[in-house]
mmCIF file of C-alpha atoms in Angstrom:
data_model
loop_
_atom_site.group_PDB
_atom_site.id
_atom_site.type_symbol
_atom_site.label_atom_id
_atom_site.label_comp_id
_atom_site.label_asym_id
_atom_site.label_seq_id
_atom_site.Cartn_x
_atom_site.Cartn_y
_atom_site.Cartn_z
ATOM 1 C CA UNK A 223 29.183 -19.769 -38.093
ATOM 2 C CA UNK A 224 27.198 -20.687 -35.109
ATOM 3 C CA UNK A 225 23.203 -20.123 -35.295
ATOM 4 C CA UNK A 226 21.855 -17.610 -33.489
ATOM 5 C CA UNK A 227 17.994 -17.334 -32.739
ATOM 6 C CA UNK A 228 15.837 -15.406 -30.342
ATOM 7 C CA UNK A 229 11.897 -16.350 -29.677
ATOM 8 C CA UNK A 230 9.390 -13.656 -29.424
ATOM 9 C CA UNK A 231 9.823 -13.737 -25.727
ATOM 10 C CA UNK A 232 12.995 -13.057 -25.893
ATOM 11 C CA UNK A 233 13.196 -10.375 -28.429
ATOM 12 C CA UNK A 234 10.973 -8.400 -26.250
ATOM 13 C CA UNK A 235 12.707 -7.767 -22.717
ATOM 14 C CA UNK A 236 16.105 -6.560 -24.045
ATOM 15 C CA UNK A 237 14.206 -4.373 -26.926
ATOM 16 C CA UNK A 238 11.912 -3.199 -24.043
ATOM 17 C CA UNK A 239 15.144 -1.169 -22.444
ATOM 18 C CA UNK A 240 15.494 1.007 -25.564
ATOM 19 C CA UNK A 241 14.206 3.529 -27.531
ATOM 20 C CA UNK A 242 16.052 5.347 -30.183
ATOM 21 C CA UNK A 243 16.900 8.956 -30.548
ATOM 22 C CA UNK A 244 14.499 8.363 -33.068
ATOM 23 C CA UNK A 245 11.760 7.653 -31.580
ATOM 24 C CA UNK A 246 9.138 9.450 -29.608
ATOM 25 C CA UNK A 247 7.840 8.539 -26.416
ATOM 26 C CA UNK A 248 8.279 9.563 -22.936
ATOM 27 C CA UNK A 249 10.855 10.639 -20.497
ATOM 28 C CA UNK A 250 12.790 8.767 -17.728
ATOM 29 C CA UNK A 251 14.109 10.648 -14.912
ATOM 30 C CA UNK A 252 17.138 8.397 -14.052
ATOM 31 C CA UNK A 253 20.070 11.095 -12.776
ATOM 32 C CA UNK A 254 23.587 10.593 -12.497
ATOM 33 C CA UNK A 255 26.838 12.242 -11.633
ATOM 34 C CA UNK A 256 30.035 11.831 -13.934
ATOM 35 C CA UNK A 257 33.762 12.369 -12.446
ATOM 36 C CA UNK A 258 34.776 15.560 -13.535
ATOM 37 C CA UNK A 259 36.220 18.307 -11.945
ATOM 38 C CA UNK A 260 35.562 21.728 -11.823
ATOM 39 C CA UNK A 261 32.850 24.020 -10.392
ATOM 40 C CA UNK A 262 30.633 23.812 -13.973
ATOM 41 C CA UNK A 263 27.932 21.533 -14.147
ATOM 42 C CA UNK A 264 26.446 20.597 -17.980
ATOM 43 C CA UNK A 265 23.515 19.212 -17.699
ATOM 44 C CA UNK A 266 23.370 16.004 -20.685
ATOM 45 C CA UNK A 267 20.204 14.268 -21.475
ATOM 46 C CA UNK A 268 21.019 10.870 -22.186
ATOM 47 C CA UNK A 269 19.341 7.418 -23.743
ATOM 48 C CA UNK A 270 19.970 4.102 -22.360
ATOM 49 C CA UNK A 271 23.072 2.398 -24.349
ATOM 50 C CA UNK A 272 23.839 6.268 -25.449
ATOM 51 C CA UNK A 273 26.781 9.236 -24.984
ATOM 52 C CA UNK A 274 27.738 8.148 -21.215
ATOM 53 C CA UNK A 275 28.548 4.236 -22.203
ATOM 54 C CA UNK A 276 29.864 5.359 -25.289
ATOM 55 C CA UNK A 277 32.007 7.669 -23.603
ATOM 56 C CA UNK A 278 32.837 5.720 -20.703
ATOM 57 C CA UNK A 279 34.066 2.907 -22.787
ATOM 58 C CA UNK A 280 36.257 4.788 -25.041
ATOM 59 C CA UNK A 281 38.253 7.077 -21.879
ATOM 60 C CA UNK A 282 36.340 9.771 -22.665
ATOM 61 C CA UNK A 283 34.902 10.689 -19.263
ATOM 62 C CA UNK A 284 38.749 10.204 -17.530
ATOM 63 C CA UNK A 285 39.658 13.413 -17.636
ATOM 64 C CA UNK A 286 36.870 15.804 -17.762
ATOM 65 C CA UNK A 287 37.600 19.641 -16.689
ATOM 66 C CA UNK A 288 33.862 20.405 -15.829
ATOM 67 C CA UNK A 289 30.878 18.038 -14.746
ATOM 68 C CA UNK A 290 28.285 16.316 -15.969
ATOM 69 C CA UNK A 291 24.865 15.653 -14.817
ATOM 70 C CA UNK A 292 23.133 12.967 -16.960
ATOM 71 C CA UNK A 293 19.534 12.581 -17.217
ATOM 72 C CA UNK A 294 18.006 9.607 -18.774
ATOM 73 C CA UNK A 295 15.025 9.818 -21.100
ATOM 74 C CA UNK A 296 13.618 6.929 -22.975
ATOM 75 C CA UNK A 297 13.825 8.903 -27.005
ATOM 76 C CA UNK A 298 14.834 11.696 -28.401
ATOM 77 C CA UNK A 299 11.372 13.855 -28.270
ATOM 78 C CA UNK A 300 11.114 14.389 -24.514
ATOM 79 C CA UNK A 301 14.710 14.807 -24.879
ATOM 80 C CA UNK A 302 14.420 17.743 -26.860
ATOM 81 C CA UNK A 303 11.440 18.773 -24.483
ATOM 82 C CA UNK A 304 13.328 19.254 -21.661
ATOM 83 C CA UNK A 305 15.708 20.952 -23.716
ATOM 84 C CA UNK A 306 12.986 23.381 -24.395
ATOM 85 C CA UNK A 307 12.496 23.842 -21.091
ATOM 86 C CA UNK A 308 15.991 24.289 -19.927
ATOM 87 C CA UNK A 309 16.067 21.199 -17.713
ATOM 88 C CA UNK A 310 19.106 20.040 -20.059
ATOM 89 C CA UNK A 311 21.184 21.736 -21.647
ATOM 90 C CA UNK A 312 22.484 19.190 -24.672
ATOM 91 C CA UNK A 313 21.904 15.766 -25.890
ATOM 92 C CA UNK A 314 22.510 13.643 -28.888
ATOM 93 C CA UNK A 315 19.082 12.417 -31.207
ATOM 94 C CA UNK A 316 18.609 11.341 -34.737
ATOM 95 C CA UNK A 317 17.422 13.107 -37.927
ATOM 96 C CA UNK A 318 13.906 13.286 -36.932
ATOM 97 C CA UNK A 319 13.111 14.687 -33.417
ATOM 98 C CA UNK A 320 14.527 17.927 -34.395
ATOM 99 C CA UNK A 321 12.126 18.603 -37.128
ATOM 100 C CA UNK A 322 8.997 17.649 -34.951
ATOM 101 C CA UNK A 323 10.426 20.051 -31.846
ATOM 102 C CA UNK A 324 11.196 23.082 -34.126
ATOM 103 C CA UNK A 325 7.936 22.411 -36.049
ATOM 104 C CA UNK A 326 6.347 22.534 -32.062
ATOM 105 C CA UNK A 327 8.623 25.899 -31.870
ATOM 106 C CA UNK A 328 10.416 24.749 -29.372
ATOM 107 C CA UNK A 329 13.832 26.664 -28.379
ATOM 108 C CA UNK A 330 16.761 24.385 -29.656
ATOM 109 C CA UNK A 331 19.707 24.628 -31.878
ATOM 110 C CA UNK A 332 21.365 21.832 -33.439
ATOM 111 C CA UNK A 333 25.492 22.195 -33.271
ATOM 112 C CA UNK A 334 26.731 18.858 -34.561
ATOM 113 C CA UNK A 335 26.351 15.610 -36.981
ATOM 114 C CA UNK A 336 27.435 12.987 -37.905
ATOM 115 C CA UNK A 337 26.584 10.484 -41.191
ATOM 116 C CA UNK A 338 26.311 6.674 -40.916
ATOM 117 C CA UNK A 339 24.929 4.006 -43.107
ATOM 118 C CA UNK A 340 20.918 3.718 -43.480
ATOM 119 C CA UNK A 341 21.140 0.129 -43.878
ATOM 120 C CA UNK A 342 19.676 0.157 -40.182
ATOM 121 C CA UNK A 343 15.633 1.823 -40.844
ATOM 122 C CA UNK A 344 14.429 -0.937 -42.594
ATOM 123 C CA UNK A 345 10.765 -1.871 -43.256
ATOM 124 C CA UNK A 346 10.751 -5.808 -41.828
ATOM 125 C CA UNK A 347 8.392 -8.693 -42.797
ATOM 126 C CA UNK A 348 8.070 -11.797 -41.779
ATOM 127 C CA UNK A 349 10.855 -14.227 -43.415
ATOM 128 C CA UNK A 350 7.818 -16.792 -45.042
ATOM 129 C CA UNK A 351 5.846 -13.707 -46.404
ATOM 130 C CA UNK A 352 4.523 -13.084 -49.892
ATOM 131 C CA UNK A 353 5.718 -9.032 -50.161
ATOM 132 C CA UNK A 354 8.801 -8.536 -51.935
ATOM 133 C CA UNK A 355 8.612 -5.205 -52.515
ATOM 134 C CA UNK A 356 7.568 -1.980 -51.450
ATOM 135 C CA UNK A 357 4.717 -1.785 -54.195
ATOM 136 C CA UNK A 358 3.730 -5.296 -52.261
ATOM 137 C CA UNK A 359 2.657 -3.002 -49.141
ATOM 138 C CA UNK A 360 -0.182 -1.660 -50.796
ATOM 139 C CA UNK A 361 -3.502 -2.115 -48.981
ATOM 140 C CA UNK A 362 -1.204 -4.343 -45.956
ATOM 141 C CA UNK A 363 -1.151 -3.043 -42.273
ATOM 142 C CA UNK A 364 2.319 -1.736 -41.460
ATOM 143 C CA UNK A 365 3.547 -0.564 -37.667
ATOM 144 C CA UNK A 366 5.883 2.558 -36.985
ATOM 145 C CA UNK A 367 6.530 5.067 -34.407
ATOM 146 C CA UNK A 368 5.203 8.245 -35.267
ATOM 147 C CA UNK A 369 7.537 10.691 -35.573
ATOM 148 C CA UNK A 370 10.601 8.656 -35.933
ATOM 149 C CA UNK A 371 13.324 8.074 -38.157
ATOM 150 C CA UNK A 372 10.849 4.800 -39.313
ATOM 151 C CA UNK A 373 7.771 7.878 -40.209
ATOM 152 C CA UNK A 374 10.071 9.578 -43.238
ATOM 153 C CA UNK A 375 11.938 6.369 -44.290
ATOM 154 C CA UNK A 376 8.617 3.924 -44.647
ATOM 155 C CA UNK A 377 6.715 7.392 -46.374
ATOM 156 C CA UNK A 378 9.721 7.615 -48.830
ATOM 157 C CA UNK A 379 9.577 3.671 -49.504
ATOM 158 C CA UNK A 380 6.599 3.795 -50.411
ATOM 159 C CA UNK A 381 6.393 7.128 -52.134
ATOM 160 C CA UNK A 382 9.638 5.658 -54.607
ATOM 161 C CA UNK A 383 7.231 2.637 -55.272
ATOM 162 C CA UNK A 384 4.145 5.059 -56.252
ATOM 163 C CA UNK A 385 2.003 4.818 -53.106
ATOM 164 C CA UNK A 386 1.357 7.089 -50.515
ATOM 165 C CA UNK A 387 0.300 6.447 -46.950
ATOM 166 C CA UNK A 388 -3.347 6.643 -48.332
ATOM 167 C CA UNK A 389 -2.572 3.120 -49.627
ATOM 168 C CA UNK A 390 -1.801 1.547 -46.491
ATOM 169 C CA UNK A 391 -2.889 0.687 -43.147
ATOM 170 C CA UNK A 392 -0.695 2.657 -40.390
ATOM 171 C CA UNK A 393 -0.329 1.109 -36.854
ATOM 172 C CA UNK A 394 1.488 3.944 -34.701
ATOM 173 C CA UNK A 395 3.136 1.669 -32.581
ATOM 174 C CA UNK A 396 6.045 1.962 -30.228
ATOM 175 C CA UNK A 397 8.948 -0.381 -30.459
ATOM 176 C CA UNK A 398 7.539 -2.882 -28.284
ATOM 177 C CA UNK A 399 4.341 -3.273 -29.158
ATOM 178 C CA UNK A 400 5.360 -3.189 -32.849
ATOM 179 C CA UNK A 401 7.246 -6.285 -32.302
ATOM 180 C CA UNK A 402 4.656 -8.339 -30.360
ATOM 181 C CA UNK A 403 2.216 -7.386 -33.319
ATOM 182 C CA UNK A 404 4.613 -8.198 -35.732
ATOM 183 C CA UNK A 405 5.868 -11.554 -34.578
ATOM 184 C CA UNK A 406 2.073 -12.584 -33.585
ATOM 185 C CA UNK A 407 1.308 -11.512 -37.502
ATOM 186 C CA UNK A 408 -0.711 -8.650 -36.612
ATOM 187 C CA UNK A 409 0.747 -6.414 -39.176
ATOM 188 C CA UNK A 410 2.539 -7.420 -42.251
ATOM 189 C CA UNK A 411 5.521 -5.176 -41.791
ATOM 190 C CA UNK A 412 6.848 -3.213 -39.296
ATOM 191 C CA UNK A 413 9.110 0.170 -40.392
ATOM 192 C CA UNK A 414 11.796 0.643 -37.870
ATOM 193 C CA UNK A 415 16.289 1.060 -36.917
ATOM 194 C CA UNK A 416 18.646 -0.506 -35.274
ATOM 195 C CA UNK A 417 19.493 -2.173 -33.100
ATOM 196 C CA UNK A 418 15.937 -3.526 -33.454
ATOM 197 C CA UNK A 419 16.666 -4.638 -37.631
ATOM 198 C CA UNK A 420 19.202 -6.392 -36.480
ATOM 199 C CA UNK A 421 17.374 -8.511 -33.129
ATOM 200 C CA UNK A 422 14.720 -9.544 -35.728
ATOM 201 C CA UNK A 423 16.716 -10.314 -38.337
ATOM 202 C CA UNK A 424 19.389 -12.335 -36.393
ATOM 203 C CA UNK A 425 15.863 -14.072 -34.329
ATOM 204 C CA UNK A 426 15.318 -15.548 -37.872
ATOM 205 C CA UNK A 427 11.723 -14.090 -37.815
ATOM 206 C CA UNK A 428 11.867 -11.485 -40.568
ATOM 207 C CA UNK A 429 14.012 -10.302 -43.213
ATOM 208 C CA UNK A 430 14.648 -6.951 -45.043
ATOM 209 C CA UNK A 431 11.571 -5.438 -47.637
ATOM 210 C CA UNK A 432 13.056 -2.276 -48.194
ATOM 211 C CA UNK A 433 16.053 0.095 -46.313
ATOM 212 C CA UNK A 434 16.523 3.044 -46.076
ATOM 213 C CA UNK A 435 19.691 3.994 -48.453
ATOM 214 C CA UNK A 436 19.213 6.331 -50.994
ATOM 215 C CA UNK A 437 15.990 7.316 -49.201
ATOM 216 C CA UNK A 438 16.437 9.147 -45.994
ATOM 217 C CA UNK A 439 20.147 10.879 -44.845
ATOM 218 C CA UNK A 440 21.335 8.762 -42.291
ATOM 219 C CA UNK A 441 22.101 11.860 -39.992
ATOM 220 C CA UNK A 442 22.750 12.058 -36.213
ATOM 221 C CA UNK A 443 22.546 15.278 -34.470
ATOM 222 C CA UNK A 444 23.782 16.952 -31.134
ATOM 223 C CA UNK A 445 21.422 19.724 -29.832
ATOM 224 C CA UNK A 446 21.908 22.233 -27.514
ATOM 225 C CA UNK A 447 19.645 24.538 -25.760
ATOM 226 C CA UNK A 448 20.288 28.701 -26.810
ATOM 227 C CA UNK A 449 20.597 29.876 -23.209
ATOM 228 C CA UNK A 450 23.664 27.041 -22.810
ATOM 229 C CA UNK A 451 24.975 28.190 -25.626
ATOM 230 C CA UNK A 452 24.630 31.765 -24.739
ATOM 231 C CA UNK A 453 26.365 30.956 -21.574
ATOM 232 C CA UNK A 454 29.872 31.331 -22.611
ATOM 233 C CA UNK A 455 31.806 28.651 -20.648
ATOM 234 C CA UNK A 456 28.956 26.261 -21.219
ATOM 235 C CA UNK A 457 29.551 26.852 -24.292
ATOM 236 C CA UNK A 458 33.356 25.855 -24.004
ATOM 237 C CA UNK A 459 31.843 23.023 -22.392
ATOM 238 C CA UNK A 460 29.601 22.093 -25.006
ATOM 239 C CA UNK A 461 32.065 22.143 -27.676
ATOM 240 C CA UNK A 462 34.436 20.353 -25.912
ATOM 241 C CA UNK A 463 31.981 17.734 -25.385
ATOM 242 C CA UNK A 464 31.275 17.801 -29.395
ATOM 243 C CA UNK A 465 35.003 16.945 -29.709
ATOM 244 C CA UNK A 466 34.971 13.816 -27.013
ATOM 245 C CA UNK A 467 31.947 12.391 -28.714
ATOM 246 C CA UNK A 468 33.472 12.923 -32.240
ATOM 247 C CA UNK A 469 36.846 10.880 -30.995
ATOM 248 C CA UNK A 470 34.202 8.214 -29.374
ATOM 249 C CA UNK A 471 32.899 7.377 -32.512
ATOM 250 C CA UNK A 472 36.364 6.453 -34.069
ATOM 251 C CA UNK A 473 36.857 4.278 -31.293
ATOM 252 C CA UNK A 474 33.900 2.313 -31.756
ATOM 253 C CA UNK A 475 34.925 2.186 -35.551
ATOM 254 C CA UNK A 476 38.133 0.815 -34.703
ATOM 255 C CA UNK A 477 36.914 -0.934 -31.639
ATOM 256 C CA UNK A 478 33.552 -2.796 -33.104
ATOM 257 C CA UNK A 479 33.987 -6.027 -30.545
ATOM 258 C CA UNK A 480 34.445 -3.814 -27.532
ATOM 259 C CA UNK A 481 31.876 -1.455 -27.735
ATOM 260 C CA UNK A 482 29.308 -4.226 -28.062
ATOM 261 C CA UNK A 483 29.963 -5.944 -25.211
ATOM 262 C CA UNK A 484 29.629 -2.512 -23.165
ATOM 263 C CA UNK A 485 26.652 -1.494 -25.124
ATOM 264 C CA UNK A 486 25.345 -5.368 -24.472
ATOM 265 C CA UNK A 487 26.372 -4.574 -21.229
ATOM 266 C CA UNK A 488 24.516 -1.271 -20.885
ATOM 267 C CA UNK A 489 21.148 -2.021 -22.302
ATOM 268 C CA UNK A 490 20.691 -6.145 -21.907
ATOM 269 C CA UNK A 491 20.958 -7.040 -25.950
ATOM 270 C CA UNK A 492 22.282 -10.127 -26.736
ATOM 271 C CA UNK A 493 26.067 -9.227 -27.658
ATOM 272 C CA UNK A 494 25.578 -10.662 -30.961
ATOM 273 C CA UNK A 495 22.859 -8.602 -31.765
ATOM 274 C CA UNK A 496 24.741 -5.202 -30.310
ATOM 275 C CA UNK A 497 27.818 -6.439 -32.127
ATOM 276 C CA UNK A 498 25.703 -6.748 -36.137
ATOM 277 C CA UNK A 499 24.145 -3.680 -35.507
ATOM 278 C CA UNK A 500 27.039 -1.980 -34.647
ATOM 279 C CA UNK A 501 28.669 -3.065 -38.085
ATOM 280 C CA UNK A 502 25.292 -2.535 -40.118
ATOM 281 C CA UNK A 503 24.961 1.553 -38.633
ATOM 282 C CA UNK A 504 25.606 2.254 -35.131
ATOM 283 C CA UNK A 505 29.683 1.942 -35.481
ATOM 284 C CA UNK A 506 29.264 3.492 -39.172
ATOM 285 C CA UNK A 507 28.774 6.646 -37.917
ATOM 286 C CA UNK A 508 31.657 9.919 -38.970
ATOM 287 C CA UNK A 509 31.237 13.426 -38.056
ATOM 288 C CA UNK A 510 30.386 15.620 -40.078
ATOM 289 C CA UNK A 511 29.637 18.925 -40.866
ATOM 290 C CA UNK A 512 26.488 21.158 -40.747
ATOM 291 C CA UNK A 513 26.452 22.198 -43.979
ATOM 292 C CA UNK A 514 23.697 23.391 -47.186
ATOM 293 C CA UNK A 515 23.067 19.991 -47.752
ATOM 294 C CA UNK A 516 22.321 18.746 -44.144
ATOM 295 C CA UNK A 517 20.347 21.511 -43.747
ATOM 296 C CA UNK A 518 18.829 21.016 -46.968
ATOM 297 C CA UNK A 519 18.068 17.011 -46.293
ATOM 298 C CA UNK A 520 16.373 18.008 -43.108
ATOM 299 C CA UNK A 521 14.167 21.128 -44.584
ATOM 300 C CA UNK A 522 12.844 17.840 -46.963
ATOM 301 C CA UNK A 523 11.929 16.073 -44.283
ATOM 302 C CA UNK A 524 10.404 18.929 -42.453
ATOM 303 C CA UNK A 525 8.161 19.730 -45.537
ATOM 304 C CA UNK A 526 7.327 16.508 -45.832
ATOM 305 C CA UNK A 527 5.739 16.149 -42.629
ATOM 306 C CA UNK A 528 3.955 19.365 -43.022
ATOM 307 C CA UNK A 529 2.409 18.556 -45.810
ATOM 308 C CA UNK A 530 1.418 15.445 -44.484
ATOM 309 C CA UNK A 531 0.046 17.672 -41.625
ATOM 310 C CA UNK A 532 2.184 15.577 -39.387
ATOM 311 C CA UNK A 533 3.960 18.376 -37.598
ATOM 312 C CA UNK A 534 2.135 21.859 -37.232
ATOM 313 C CA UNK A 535 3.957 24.461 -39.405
ATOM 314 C CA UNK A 536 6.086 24.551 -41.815
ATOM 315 C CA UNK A 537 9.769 26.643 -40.975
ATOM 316 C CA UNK A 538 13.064 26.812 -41.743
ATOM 317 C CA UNK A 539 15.317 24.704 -40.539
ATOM 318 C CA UNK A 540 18.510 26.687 -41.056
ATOM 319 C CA UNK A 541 17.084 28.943 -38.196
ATOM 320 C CA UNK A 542 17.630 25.964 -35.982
ATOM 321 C CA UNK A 543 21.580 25.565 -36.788
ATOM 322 C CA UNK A 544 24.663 26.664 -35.077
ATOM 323 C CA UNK A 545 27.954 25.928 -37.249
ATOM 324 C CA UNK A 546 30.116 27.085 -34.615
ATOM 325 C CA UNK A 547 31.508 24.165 -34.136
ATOM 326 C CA UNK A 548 31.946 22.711 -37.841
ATOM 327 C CA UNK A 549 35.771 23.158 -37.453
ATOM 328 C CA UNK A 550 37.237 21.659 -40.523
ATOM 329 C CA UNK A 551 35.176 18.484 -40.523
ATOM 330 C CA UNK A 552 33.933 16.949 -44.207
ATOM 331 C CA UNK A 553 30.591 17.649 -46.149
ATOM 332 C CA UNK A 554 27.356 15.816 -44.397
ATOM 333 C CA UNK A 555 27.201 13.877 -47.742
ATOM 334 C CA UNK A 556 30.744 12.024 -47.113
ATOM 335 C CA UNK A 557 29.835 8.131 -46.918
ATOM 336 C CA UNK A 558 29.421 6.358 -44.113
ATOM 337 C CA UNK A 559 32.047 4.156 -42.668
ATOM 338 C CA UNK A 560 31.794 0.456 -43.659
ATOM 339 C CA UNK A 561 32.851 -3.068 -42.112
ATOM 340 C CA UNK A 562 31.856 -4.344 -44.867
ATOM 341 C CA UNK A 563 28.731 -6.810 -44.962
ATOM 342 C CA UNK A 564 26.671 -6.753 -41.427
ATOM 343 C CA UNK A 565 26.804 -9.718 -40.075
#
């Protein structure tokens, strides 16, 4: 197989374009009108590399019956803000950002999921250093993005090794600036998802400490502000949106090579980066329901926090969920999809 490496330098400007659902940080107001007919406009808050490419490359978007406005925002937090405030009326984010907007009180409601593999939210050191496992992080300086997906899976690493984050030295750091410290050695580990894992992992520059299977639930959500869903053709909207995405993800599932080149395309990753991390989680991904257990998973994560006094209150999660749209779709705890070993 043909080498592939990055250098720092590198790494940096394509990584620079993202941020994950999972992440928080702030909003970009990039607008933009799809093709679809009708007089109803949905407004969608998007991420770069997110639900327009993905539905875009899979035909998704060809036949549309309503509009759809899509807003750009750089994570999934200011996402969910302007869902708060009405500015948007749905959007797609990972496990995390819902806990810390409902903990905020915000107004949301979470109507969809899906499951993929966790082999993405890793905690990364450098390949030549001396920690092998998470016990090894005790006393080192580690970088993550508050709030994310990164937050619960590097506190559960190191909770399942007997530390807490008492024990080590947290960098809140933002997805670029966690990779310039890490590949200038200014932390020993940096706790973060795809597709970063798989840039610095491919760059040669660090390997896997720790990931996040069997520690944090690999869920995806779609949220939707109440007053859309009180809205009762937005709500046909919304649902039938629900459906396109859910048919997207097959696609890419069946359609690995493809959708990496458009997300390549779409966000300026090296294909062969977009293409492993699409077989490690992104193109893992099924829909699932919102069931007891994904409601469950996520209460755990938003007690966590609170205790931690990460997030403001505790609440209930459940009070955050709308089933409507379950259908007949399998338990949130159905594995992932799997190409097998990421490349």
């Amino acid at each position: 197989m043909k080498s592939f490496r990055l250098s720092a330098a590198a790494l940096l400007v394509p990584l620079a374009l993202l941020a994950s659902a999972c992440s928080g940080a702030s909003a970009a107001g990039d607008v933009s009108n799809s093709d679809g007919k009708g007089s109803l406009v949905l407004n969608v808050g998007d991420q770069k590399g997110g639900s327009e490419a993905l539905l875009r490359a899979a035909g998704e978007l060809d036949d549309l019956p309503y509009r759809i406005k899509w807003s750009t925002f750089t994570s999934g937090p200011p996402l969910l803000e302007a869902i708060n405030a009405k500015a948007v009326d749905f959007g797609s984010v990972g496990n995390t950002p819902p806990v810390f907007a409902a903990g905020a009180g915000s107004k949301i409601t979470v109507v969809a999921s899906t499951h993929g593999d966790s082999a993405g939210e890793a905690v990364l050191v450098p390949k030549d250093s001396p920690l092998h496992t998470a016990r090894d992080l005790k006393g080192k300086r580690i970088a993550v993005a508050q709030g994310s997906s990164a937050h619960f899976q590097l506190i559960s690493s190191l909770r399942q090794a007997g530390l807490g984050l008492d024990d080590v030295q947290v960098s809140l750091l933002q997805p670029a600036d966690a990779l310039a410290a890490f590949t200038s050695g200014k932390v020993d580990a940096w706790a973060v998802w795809d597709p970063y894992t798989s840039q610095v992992l491919l760059s040669g520059k660090g390997r896997v400490l720790t990931d996040g299977r069997g520690l944090v639930n690999g869920l995806g959500f779609q949220v939707a502000a109440p007053s859309a869903l009180a809205d009762r053709e937005k709500a046909k909207a919304i649902g039938d949106l629900v459906e396109r995405l859910r048919r997207a993800q097959g696609w890419v599932f069946d359609h690995p090579e493809d959708w990496a080149k458009a997300w390549a395309k779409e966000t300026g990753l090296p294909y062969e980066v977009a293409l492993a991390a699409v077989k490690r989680s992104n193109g893992t991904r099924i829909p699932v329901a919102l069931d007891d257990a994904a409601i469950a998973s996520e209460q755990k994560i938003a007690d966590t926090f609170a205790e931690l006094k990460l997030i403001p209150r505790t609440f209930r999660f459940a009070d955050y969920v709308d089933t409507r749209f379950n259908k007949d779709l399998p338990p949130s705890t159905t594995p992932a999809r799997s190409f097998g070993k990421a490349s």
